[in-house]
Amino acid sequence: MEVAVIDSGVDATHPDLAGRVVSQWTVEGDVGQLAVQPLGTGINNDTFGHGTAVAGIIARMAPNARIHDIRVLDARNKGDPTASLVAFRHILAQRLRLVNMSLAIPASQREPLYKLCESAYQRNQVVVAAKRNVPVTDEGLPAEFSSVISVDNHDLPSSYEVDFIGQGLIEFAALGNELTVPAPGGGYTVKTGTSFATPTVCAMCCLFLGRWPELRQFELKTILKARADGID
């Protein structure tokens, strides 16, 4: 199953990710002229350490995941908000089935981002997005949109468990506390936050789609809610 990770890049040389990252890209260029640039595969494309952790969670939980690494964040874990939109358009064009967005795009980009998420929904491309750890003007974009699967962080016994949140814009929560995850350079670190709960849900979706490839996004939400409610 093809999974795009829009993030700070991925260290594909890490033992946990070796052979699992099938394409690597970066979004670069001057303001207003950003473009997706292909890179060689099997390289360390991570500038901050965030994307490697996210990809490592997906790879560990979902053996069927084929990861596509698209770097939009810099060494400070910051980036031009339009870079994520450029990466998103690239993913839509590539027809990648799953998209992990463990980041929040500024509200200034709400309208174009909403249109891209709607387009993904119509193409049956599934976006899994993180709630902001600290809400500012919003709870996280694109997590607020009903066309994506939105994820908060709860302290759960297992990464394969999920909570359904009955109120508000964010629908699901997964384990994102004190997770041991891959770090660039071959080591490991411990991370906490919605960024790391999100790939656990993405990995679960990857497993479901591996078994039932024709599932629509709303059906994935139904399965996740059933798991949260303890329904087999």
Short mmCIF file of C-alpha atoms in Angstrom, two decimals:
data_model
loop_
_atom_site.label_atom_id
_atom_site.label_comp_id
_atom_site.label_asym_id
_atom_site.label_seq_id
_atom_site.Cartn_x
_atom_site.Cartn_y
_atom_site.Cartn_z
CA MET A 1 0.00 0.00 0.00
CA GLU A 2 1.39 3.40 -1.06
CA VAL A 3 1.74 5.89 1.83
CA ALA A 4 2.93 9.47 1.35
CA VAL A 5 4.59 11.19 4.31
CA ILE A 6 4.56 15.00 4.01
CA ASP A 7 7.03 16.09 6.67
CA SER A 8 10.65 17.02 7.40
CA GLY A 9 11.95 14.20 5.22
CA VAL A 10 12.81 10.59 6.02
CA ASP A 11 16.13 8.91 6.74
CA ALA A 12 15.78 5.93 4.42
CA THR A 13 19.18 4.62 5.58
CA HIS A 14 17.82 3.84 9.05
CA PRO A 15 17.65 0.05 9.64
CA ASP A 16 13.93 0.29 10.45
CA LEU A 17 13.26 1.96 7.09
CA ALA A 18 15.81 0.36 4.77
CA GLY A 19 14.00 -0.92 1.69
CA ARG A 20 10.67 0.58 2.82
CA VAL A 21 11.05 4.05 1.28
CA VAL A 22 10.35 3.79 -2.45
CA SER A 23 10.59 7.45 -3.48
CA GLN A 24 12.05 10.61 -1.98
CA TRP A 25 11.27 14.20 -2.92
CA THR A 26 11.76 17.73 -1.69
CA VAL A 27 9.81 20.93 -2.37
CA GLU A 28 12.19 23.75 -3.26
CA GLY A 29 12.37 27.02 -5.15
CA ASP A 30 11.77 30.72 -4.79
CA VAL A 31 8.60 32.15 -3.30
CA GLY A 32 5.78 31.59 -5.76
CA GLN A 33 7.87 29.15 -7.77
CA LEU A 34 8.06 26.14 -5.48
CA ALA A 35 8.25 22.76 -7.18
CA VAL A 36 8.63 19.10 -6.23
CA GLN A 37 12.16 17.90 -6.97
CA PRO A 38 13.00 14.17 -7.13
CA LEU A 39 15.89 12.83 -5.08
CA GLY A 40 17.75 9.54 -5.12
CA THR A 41 16.15 6.82 -3.03
CA GLY A 42 17.77 5.26 0.00
CA ILE A 43 19.17 8.53 1.33
CA ASN A 44 18.87 10.56 4.53
CA ASN A 45 16.41 13.27 3.49
CA ASP A 46 15.44 14.28 7.04
CA THR A 47 16.48 17.78 8.12
CA PHE A 48 14.93 17.74 11.60
CA GLY A 49 14.08 14.23 12.77
CA HIS A 50 10.30 14.50 12.73
CA GLY A 51 9.57 12.69 9.46
CA THR A 52 11.80 9.72 10.24
CA ALA A 53 9.89 9.14 13.47
CA VAL A 54 6.55 9.35 11.67
CA ALA A 55 7.61 7.03 8.86
CA GLY A 56 9.14 4.61 11.37
CA ILE A 57 5.81 4.22 13.18
CA ILE A 58 4.01 3.45 9.92
CA ALA A 59 6.68 0.98 8.80
CA ARG A 60 6.68 -0.83 12.15
CA MET A 61 2.90 -1.20 12.37
CA ALA A 62 2.08 -1.84 8.71
CA PRO A 63 4.44 -4.28 6.94
CA ASN A 64 2.55 -3.65 3.69
CA ALA A 65 3.38 0.09 3.66
CA ARG A 66 5.48 1.45 0.78
CA ILE A 67 6.56 4.90 1.94
CA HIS A 68 6.89 7.95 -0.32
CA ASP A 69 8.90 10.67 1.42
CA ILE A 70 8.11 14.30 0.53
CA ARG A 71 10.08 16.93 2.49
CA VAL A 72 8.43 20.30 3.08
CA LEU A 73 9.97 21.29 6.45
CA ASP A 74 13.46 22.62 7.18
CA ALA A 75 16.01 22.04 9.94
CA ARG A 76 13.91 24.17 12.34
CA ASN A 77 10.78 22.12 11.52
CA LYS A 78 9.41 25.14 9.68
CA GLY A 79 8.51 25.71 6.07
CA ASP A 80 6.66 27.82 3.53
CA PRO A 81 2.99 26.86 4.03
CA THR A 82 2.51 26.72 0.28
CA ALA A 83 5.16 23.98 0.08
CA SER A 84 2.72 21.54 1.67
CA LEU A 85 0.13 22.47 -0.95
CA VAL A 86 2.64 21.84 -3.73
CA ALA A 87 3.48 18.45 -2.18
CA PHE A 88 -0.22 17.64 -1.81
CA ARG A 89 -0.89 18.38 -5.49
CA HIS A 90 2.00 16.10 -6.40
CA ILE A 91 0.52 13.29 -4.30
CA LEU A 92 -2.88 13.71 -5.94
CA ALA A 93 -1.27 13.50 -9.38
CA GLN A 94 0.65 10.37 -8.35
CA ARG A 95 -2.57 8.75 -7.07
CA LEU A 96 -0.91 7.72 -3.81
CA ARG A 97 -3.62 6.09 -1.73
CA LEU A 98 -2.73 7.20 1.80
CA VAL A 99 -1.35 10.55 2.96
CA ASN A 100 0.06 11.16 6.45
CA MET A 101 0.13 14.82 7.50
CA SER A 102 1.62 15.10 11.00
CA LEU A 103 1.65 18.87 10.67
CA ALA A 104 -0.74 21.80 10.65
CA ILE A 105 -0.96 24.22 7.75
CA PRO A 106 -1.71 27.90 8.58
CA ALA A 107 -5.28 29.17 8.33
CA SER A 108 -4.19 31.52 5.53
CA GLN A 109 -4.15 28.45 3.27
CA ARG A 110 -7.56 27.14 4.37
CA GLU A 111 -9.39 27.59 1.05
CA PRO A 112 -6.86 25.95 -1.31
CA LEU A 113 -6.19 23.22 1.25
CA TYR A 114 -9.91 22.50 1.60
CA LYS A 115 -10.22 22.11 -2.17
CA LEU A 116 -7.27 19.70 -2.27
CA CYS A 117 -8.75 17.59 0.53
CA GLU A 118 -12.09 17.47 -1.27
CA SER A 119 -10.30 16.39 -4.44
CA ALA A 120 -8.49 13.65 -2.51
CA TYR A 121 -11.79 12.43 -1.07
CA GLN A 122 -13.38 12.28 -4.52
CA ARG A 123 -10.41 10.26 -5.84
CA ASN A 124 -10.59 7.88 -2.84
CA GLN A 125 -7.21 9.06 -1.61
CA VAL A 126 -7.22 9.01 2.19
CA VAL A 127 -5.65 11.84 4.21
CA VAL A 128 -4.83 11.24 7.89
CA ALA A 129 -4.04 14.52 9.67
CA ALA A 130 -2.92 15.63 13.13
CA LYS A 131 -4.73 17.93 15.50
CA ARG A 132 -2.57 20.79 16.73
CA ASN A 133 -0.89 20.00 20.04
CA VAL A 134 -1.71 23.57 21.11
CA PRO A 135 -4.75 25.09 19.32
CA VAL A 136 -4.15 28.60 17.99
CA THR A 137 -6.78 29.97 15.61
CA ASP A 138 -7.87 26.46 14.70
CA GLU A 139 -7.47 22.87 15.87
CA GLY A 140 -5.25 22.01 12.96
CA LEU A 141 -5.60 22.11 9.20
CA PRO A 142 -6.42 19.92 7.39
CA ALA A 143 -7.50 17.95 10.49
CA GLU A 144 -10.62 20.12 10.88
CA PHE A 145 -12.01 19.04 7.49
CA SER A 146 -14.55 16.21 7.34
CA SER A 147 -12.88 14.95 4.15
CA VAL A 148 -9.87 13.73 6.19
CA ILE A 149 -9.36 11.36 9.12
CA SER A 150 -8.37 13.58 12.05
CA VAL A 151 -6.29 12.40 15.00
CA ASP A 152 -5.66 13.58 18.57
CA ASN A 153 -3.28 12.04 21.13
CA HIS A 154 -4.64 9.86 23.96
CA ASP A 155 -2.80 7.63 26.40
CA LEU A 156 -3.93 4.17 25.23
CA PRO A 157 -2.54 0.71 26.08
CA SER A 158 -1.54 -0.13 22.49
CA SER A 159 -0.75 1.57 19.20
CA TYR A 160 -3.42 -0.66 17.63
CA GLU A 161 -6.18 0.86 19.77
CA VAL A 162 -8.16 3.96 18.91
CA ASP A 163 -10.64 6.25 20.66
CA PHE A 164 -13.64 7.86 18.98
CA ILE A 165 -14.25 11.46 20.06
CA GLY A 166 -17.96 12.11 20.02
CA GLN A 167 -17.87 15.91 19.99
CA GLY A 168 -15.92 18.56 18.13
CA LEU A 169 -14.10 18.58 14.81
CA ILE A 170 -11.43 16.00 15.65
CA GLU A 171 -12.88 12.50 15.35
CA PHE A 172 -10.26 9.99 16.57
CA ALA A 173 -7.40 9.67 19.03
CA ALA A 174 -4.55 7.18 19.21
CA LEU A 175 -1.42 6.53 21.26
CA GLY A 176 1.18 9.24 20.83
CA ASN A 177 2.82 9.34 24.27
CA GLU A 178 6.40 8.36 25.04
CA LEU A 179 6.91 6.39 21.83
CA THR A 180 10.33 5.02 20.98
CA VAL A 181 10.86 5.90 17.34
CA PRO A 182 13.68 5.93 14.76
CA ALA A 183 15.96 8.97 14.65
CA PRO A 184 18.10 10.11 11.71
CA GLY A 185 21.52 8.51 11.74
CA GLY A 186 20.39 5.04 12.80
CA GLY A 187 19.48 5.57 16.44
CA TYR A 188 16.25 6.00 18.38
CA THR A 189 14.54 8.68 20.39
CA VAL A 190 11.34 9.11 22.42
CA LYS A 191 8.55 11.34 21.13
CA THR A 192 5.15 12.52 22.35
CA GLY A 193 2.40 14.40 20.52
CA THR A 194 -0.39 14.25 17.99
CA SER A 195 2.25 14.01 15.26
CA PHE A 196 3.02 10.49 16.45
CA ALA A 197 -0.56 9.42 17.16
CA THR A 198 -1.43 10.26 13.55
CA PRO A 199 0.83 7.67 11.85
CA THR A 200 -0.58 4.95 14.13
CA VAL A 201 -4.02 5.60 12.62
CA CYS A 202 -2.49 5.89 9.15
CA ALA A 203 -0.84 2.49 9.67
CA MET A 204 -4.14 0.95 10.76
CA CYS A 205 -5.76 2.31 7.60
CA CYS A 206 -2.88 0.84 5.60
CA LEU A 207 -3.59 -2.59 7.07
CA PHE A 208 -7.33 -2.30 6.41
CA LEU A 209 -6.75 -1.23 2.81
CA GLY A 210 -4.29 -4.06 2.33
CA ARG A 211 -7.08 -6.49 3.22
CA TRP A 212 -9.95 -4.60 1.56
CA PRO A 213 -8.47 -2.32 -1.14
CA GLU A 214 -11.83 -0.96 -2.33
CA LEU A 215 -12.73 0.64 1.01
CA ARG A 216 -13.81 4.27 0.81
CA GLN A 217 -12.72 6.89 3.34
CA PHE A 218 -16.07 6.90 5.14
CA GLU A 219 -15.85 3.12 5.48
CA LEU A 220 -12.42 3.42 7.08
CA LYS A 221 -13.92 5.87 9.58
CA THR A 222 -16.70 3.38 10.29
CA ILE A 223 -14.17 0.59 10.96
CA LEU A 224 -12.11 2.84 13.22
CA LYS A 225 -15.21 3.86 15.17
CA ALA A 226 -16.28 0.21 15.49
CA ARG A 227 -12.83 -0.66 16.90
CA ALA A 228 -13.12 2.23 19.35
CA ASP A 229 -16.51 0.94 20.44
CA GLY A 230 -15.19 -2.62 20.82
CA ILE A 231 -17.23 -4.02 17.92
CA ASP A 232 -15.59 -6.94 16.07
#
